[in-house]
Tab-separated table of C-alpha atoms in Angstrom:
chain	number	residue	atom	x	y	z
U	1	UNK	CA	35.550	99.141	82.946
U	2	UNK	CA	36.423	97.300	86.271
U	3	UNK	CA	40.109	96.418	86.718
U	4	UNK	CA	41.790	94.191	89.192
U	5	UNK	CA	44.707	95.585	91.251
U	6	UNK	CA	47.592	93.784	92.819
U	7	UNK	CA	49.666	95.900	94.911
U	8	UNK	CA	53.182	95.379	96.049
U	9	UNK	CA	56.180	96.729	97.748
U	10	UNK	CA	58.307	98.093	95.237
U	11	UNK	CA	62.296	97.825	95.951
U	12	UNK	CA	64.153	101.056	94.549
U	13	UNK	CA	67.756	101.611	94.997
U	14	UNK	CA	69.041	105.080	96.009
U	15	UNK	CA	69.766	106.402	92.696
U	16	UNK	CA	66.415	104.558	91.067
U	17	UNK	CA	63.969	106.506	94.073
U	18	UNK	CA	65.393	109.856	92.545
U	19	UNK	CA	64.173	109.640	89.327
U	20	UNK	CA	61.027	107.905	90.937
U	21	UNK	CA	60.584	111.588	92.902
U	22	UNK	CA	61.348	113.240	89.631
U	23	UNK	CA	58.689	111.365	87.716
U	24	UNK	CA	56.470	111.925	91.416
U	25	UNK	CA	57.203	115.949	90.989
U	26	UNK	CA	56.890	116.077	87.011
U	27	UNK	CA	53.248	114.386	87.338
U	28	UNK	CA	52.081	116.408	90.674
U	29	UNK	CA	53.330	119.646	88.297
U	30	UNK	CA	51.378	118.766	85.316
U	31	UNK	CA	47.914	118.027	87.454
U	32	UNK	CA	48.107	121.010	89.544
U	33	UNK	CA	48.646	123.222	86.192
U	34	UNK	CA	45.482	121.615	84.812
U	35	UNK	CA	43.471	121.951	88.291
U	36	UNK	CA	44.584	125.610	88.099
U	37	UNK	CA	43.398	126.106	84.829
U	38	UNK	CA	39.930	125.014	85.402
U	39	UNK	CA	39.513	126.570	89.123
U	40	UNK	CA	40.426	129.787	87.037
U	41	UNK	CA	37.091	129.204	84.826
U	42	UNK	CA	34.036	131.249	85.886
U	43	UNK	CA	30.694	132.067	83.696
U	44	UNK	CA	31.225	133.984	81.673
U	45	UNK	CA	34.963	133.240	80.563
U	46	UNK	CA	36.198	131.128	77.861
U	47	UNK	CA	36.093	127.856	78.661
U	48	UNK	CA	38.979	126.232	80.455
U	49	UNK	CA	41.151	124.261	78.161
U	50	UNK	CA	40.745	120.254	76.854
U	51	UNK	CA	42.834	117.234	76.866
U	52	UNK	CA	43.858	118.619	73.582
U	53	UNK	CA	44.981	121.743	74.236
U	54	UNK	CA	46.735	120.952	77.574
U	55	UNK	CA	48.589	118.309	75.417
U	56	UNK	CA	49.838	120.779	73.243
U	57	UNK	CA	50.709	123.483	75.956
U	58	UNK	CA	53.210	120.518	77.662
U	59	UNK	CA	54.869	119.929	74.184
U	60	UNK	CA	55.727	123.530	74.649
U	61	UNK	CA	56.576	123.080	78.251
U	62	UNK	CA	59.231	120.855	77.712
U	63	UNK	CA	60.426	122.584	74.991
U	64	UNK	CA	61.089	125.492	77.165
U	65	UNK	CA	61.994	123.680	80.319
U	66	UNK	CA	65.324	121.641	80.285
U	67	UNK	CA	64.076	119.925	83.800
U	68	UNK	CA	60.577	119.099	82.467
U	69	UNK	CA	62.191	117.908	79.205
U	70	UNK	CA	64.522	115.407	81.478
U	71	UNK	CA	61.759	113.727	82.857
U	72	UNK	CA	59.724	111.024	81.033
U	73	UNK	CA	57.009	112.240	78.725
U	74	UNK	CA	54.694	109.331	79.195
U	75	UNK	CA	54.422	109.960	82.755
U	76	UNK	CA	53.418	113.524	82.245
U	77	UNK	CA	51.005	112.861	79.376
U	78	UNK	CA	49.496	110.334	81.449
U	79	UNK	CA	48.891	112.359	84.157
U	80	UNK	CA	47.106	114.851	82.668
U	81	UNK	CA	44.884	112.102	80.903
U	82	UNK	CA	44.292	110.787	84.456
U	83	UNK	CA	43.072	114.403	85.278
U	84	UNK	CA	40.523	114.652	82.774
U	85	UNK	CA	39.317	111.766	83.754
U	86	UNK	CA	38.764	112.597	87.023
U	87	UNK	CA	37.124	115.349	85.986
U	88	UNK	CA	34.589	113.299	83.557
U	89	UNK	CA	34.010	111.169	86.748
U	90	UNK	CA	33.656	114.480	88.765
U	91	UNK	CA	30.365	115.416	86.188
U	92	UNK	CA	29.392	112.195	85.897
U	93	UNK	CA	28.818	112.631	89.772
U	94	UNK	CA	30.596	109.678	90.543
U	95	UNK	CA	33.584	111.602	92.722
U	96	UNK	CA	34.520	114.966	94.014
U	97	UNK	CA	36.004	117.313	92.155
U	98	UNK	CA	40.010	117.076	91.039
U	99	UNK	CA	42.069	118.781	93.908
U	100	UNK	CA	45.205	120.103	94.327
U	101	UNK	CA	48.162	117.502	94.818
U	102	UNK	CA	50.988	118.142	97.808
U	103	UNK	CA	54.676	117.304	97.604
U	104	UNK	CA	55.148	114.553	100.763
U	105	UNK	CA	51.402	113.883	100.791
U	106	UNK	CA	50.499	112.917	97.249
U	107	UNK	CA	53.586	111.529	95.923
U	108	UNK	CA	53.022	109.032	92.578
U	109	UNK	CA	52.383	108.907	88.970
U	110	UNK	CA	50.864	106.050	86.799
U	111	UNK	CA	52.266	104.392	83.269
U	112	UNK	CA	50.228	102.523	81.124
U	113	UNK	CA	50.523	100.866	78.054
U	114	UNK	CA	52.510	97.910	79.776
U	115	UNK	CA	53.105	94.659	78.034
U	116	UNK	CA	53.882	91.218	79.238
U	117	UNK	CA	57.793	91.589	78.808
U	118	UNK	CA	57.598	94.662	80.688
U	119	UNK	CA	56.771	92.579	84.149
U	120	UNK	CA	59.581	89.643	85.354
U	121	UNK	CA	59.859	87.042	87.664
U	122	UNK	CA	62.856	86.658	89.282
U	123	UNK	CA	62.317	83.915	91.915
U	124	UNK	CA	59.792	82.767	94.363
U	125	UNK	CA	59.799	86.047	96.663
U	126	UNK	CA	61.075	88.839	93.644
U	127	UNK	CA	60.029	90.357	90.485
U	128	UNK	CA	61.400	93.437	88.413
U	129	UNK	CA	59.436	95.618	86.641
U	130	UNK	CA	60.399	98.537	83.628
U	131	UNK	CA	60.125	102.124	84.801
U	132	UNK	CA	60.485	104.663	82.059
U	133	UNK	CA	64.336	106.850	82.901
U	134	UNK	CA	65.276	104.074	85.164
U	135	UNK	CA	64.691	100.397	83.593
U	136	UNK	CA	64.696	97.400	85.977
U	137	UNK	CA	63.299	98.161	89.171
U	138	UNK	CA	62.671	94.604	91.777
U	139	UNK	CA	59.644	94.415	93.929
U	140	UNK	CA	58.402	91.970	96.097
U	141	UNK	CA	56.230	88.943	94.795
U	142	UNK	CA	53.892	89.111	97.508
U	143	UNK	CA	50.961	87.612	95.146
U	144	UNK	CA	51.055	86.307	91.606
U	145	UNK	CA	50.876	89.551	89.208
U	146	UNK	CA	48.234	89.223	86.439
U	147	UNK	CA	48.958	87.611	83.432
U	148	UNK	CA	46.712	90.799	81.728
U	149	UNK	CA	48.495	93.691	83.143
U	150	UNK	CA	47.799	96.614	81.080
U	151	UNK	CA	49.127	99.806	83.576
U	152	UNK	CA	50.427	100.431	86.761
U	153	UNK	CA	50.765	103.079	89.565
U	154	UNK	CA	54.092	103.696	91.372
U	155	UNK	CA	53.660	105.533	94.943
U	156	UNK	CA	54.956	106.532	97.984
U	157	UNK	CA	53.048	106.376	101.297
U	158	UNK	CA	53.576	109.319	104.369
U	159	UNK	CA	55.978	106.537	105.747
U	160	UNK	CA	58.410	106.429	102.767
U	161	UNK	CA	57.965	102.928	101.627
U	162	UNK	CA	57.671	102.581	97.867
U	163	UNK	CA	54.276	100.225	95.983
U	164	UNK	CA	53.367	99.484	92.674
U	165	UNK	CA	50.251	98.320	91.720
U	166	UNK	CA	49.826	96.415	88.976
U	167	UNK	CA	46.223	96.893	86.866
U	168	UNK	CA	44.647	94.023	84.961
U	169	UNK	CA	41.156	93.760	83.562
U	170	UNK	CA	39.627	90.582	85.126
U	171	UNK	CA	38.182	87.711	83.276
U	172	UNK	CA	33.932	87.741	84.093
U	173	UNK	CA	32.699	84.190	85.036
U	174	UNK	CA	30.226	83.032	82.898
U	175	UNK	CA	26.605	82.857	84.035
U	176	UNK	CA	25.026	79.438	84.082
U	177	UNK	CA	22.161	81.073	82.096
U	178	UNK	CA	19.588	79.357	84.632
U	179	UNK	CA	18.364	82.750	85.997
U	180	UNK	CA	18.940	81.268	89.574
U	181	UNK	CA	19.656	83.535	92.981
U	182	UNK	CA	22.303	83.432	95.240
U	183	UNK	CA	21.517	85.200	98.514
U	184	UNK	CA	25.029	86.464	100.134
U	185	UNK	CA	24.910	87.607	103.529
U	186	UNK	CA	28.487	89.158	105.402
U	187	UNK	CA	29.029	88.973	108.632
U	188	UNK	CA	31.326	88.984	111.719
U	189	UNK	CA	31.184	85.533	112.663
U	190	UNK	CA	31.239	84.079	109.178
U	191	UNK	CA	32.398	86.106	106.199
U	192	UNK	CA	29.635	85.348	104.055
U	193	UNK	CA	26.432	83.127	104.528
U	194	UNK	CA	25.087	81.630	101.128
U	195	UNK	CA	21.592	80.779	101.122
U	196	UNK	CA	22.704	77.794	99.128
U	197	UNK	CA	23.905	76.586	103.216
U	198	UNK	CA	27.094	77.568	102.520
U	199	UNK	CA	28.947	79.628	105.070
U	200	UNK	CA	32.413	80.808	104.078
U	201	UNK	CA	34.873	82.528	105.736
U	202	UNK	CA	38.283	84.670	105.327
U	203	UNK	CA	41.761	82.977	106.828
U	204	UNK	CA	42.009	84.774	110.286
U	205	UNK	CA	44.863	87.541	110.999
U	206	UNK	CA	48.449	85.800	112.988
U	207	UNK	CA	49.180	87.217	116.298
U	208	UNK	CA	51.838	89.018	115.297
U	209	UNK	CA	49.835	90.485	112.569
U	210	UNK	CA	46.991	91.624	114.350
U	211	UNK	CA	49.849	93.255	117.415
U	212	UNK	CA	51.403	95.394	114.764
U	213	UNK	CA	47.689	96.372	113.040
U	214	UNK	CA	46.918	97.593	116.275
U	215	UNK	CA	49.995	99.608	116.428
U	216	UNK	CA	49.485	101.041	112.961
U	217	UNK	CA	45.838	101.958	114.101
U	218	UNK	CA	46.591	104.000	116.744
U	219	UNK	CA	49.109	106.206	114.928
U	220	UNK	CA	46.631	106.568	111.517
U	221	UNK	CA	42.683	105.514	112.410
U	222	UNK	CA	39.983	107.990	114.391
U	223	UNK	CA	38.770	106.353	117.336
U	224	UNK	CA	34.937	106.345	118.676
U	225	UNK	CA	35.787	107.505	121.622
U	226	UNK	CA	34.683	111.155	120.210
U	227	UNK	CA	36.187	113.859	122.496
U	228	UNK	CA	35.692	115.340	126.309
U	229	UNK	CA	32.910	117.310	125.101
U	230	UNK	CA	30.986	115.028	122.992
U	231	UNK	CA	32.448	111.512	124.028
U	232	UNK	CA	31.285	108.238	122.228
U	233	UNK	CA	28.968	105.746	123.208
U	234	UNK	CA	29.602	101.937	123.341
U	235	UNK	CA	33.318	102.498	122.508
U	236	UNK	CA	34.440	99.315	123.168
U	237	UNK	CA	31.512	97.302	120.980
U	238	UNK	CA	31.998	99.854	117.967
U	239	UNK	CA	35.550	99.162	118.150
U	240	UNK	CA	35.013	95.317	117.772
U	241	UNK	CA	32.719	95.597	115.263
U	242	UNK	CA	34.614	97.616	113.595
U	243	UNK	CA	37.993	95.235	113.536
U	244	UNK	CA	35.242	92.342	112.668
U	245	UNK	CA	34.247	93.929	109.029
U	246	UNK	CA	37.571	94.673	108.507
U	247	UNK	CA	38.538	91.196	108.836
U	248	UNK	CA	36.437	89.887	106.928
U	249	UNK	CA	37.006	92.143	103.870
U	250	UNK	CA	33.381	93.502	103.451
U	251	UNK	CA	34.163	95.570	100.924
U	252	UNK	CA	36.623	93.754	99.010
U	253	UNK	CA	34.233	90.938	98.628
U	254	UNK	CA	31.577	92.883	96.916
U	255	UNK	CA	34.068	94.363	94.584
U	256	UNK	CA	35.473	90.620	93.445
U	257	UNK	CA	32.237	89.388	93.634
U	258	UNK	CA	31.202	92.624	90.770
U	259	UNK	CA	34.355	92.401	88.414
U	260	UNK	CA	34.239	88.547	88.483
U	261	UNK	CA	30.186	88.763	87.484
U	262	UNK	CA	30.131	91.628	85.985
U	263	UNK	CA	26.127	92.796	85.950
U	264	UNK	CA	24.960	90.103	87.773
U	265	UNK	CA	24.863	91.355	91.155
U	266	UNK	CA	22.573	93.487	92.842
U	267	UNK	CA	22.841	95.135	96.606
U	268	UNK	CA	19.942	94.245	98.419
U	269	UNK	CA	18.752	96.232	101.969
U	270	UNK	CA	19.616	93.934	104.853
U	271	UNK	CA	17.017	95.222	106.978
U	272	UNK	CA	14.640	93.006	108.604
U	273	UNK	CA	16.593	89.888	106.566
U	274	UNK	CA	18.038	88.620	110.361
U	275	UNK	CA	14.341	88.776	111.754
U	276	UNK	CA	12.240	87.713	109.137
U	277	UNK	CA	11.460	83.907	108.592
U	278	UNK	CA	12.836	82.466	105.287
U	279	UNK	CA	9.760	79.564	105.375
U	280	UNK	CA	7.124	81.616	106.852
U	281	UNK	CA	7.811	85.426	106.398
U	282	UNK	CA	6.797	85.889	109.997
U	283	UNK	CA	9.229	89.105	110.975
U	284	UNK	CA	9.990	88.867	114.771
U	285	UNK	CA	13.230	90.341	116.764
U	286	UNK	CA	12.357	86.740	119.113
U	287	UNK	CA	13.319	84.521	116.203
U	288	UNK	CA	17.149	85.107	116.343
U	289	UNK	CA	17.961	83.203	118.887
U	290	UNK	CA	21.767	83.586	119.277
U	291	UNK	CA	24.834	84.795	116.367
U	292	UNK	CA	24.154	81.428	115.158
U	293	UNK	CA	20.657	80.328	115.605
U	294	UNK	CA	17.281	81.249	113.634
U	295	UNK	CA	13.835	79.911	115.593
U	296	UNK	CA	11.172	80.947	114.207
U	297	UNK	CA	8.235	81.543	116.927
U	298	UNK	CA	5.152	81.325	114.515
U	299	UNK	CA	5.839	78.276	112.202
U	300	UNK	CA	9.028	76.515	114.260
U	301	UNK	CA	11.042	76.676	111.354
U	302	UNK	CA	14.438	76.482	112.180
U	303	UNK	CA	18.303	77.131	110.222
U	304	UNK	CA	21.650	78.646	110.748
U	305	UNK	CA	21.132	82.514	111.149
U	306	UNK	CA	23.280	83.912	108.559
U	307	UNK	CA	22.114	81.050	105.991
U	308	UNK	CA	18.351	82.221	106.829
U	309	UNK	CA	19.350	85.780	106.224
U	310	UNK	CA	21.049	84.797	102.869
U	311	UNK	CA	18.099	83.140	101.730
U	312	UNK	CA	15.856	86.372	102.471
U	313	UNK	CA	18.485	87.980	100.557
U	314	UNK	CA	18.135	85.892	97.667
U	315	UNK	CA	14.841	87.360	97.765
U	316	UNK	CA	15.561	90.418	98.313
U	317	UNK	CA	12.807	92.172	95.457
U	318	UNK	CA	9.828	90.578	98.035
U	319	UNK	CA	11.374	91.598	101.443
U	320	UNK	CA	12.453	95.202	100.207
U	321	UNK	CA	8.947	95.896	98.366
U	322	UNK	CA	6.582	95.023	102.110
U	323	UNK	CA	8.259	98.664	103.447
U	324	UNK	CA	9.056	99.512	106.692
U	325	UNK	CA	7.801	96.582	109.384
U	326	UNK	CA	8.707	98.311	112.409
U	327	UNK	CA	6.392	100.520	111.842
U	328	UNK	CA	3.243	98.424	110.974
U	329	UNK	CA	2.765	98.288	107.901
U	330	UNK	CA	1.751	95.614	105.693
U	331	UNK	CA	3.422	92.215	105.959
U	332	UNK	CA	0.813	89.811	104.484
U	333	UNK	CA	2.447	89.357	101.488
U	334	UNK	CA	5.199	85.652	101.648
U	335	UNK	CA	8.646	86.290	100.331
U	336	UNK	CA	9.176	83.868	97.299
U	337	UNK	CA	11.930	82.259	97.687
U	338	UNK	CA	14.482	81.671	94.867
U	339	UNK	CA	15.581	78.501	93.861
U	340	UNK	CA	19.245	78.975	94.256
U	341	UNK	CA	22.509	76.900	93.129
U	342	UNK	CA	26.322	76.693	94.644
């Protein structure tokens, strides 16, 4: 199922973020008990214990344990359901394996089940939200909050500032049942080229939010420099290129673009899309004339590089299936290009 998240800073007082680190500690405690268990599991031994029987071993738990019986029962169940899961998607080979949580590094817990009275506005710039053991906690309204919200996750980042995350399952956008192609090519220079002739692009950063993202970096990213044995190369272009895709949200645009049309789109290879003549299907390095520019230099033909790209993209099945042109091999066959639609 994909689900939309919209994550905000969460506004505790100093008596609400103690039960917050309560319901933090209660659902680190349950997960690590249930990672235990199965790390204890070897061939041979009985099998390490289900949703079902872990369930049943925290009723006890909290029977025994005034300080686990305190704390909110939801949050606990939950978090054992959310390590089973992980461990499905572990099998499934979809994610490593469930590890150990640490106090100060993995602090959080999730609580689903949320309805639409659960989730306030309060003005323009607040909203308040219901936290089992506490009740109203505010947060700020730095986007709208879904309409659909079904869960959320409360954490706390290595800094000490407190988000919630609100999770809503997005509503698909209807194909136009035409079996058209849109080619989508990201860039640098402009977010995403459509081979419709579109070019869109993301709303740049402020000044003063690209001075503190810099500051930020250098206390939490890696840098390409390497180290004084095995330095990097081309430092300085890596590092542009680098602050380029994360401007223009690479990643998040492929995940919108999936939950909004949900089975509809399809990664394609870009190599050889940036060389390769949209008209023609000539391939030559001499044909991208600048960032912006396409020539081609057998049949003339001539567009905007990105939207040139797009289009191969749109036909991506043709350019993928001629192999590997830099190393000679066939490239008779013409890409057929698919009619596409805005």
């Amino acid at each position: 199922m994909l689900i939309a998240m919209s994550r905000h800073r969460l506004l505790p007082t100093g008596a609400q973020e103690a039960v917050l680190l309560t319901h933090c500690a209660h659902a680190r405690f349950v997960w690590n008990l249930a990672v235990e268990q199965h790390a204890h599991w070897r061939p041979g031994r009985l099998s390490a214990p289900g949703y079902n029987e872990q369930a049943r071993q925290l009723t006890e738990a909290r029977a025994e344990f005034a300080w686990l019986r305190a704390g909110s029962v939801t949050v606990q169940q939950q978090a054992l359901r959310d390590f089973h899961q992980a461990l499905a998607n572990f099998y499934a080979g979809t994610h490593r394996r469930p590890m150990w949580r640490k106090a100060g590094r993995n602090e959080g817990f999730r609580q689903v089940g949320v309805r639409p009275e659960h989730v306030q506005k309060l003005n323009r710039r607040l909203g308040q939200v219901s936290v089992p053991k506490i009740g109203w906690v505010r947060f700020r309204r730095s986007r709208n909050v879904p309409d659909s919200v079904s869960s959320y996750r409360v954490t706390k980042d290595v800094s000490g500032r407190w988000h919630i995350a609100f999770a809503a399952k997005p509503d698909p956008i209807p194909s136009p049942g035409n079996g058209r192609v849109v080619g989508v090519d990201r860039g640098v220079m402009v977010s995403a080229a459509l081979s419709t002739g579109e070019m869109l692009r993301c709303p740049g950063s402020t000044i003063g939010e690209e001075r503190r993202l810099r500051a930020l970096q250098r206390r939490l990213t890696r840098s390409a420099k390497g180290t004084a044995d095995r330095p990097g190369s081309k430092v300085r272009q890596k590092a542009g290129l680098n602050r380029g895709i994360l401007a223009h949200r690479w990643g998040m645009l492929v995940a919108r673009l999936a939950e909004k049309a949900v089975g509809r789109v399809e990664k394609v290879k870009a190599g050889y899309t940036s060389q390769q003549c949209s008209d023609c299907g000539h391939v030559a390095s001499e044909s991208r004339k600048s960032q912006a520019v396409f020539r081609c230099v057998s049949c003339g033909f001539s567009c905007n590089a990105d939207v040139n790209a797009a289009c191969n993209i749109a036909a991506g099945r043709a350019v993928t299936a001629r192999g590997d042109l830099a190393v000679g091999r066939s490239a008779n066959r013409e890409p057929q290009l698919a009619t596409s639609t805005a």
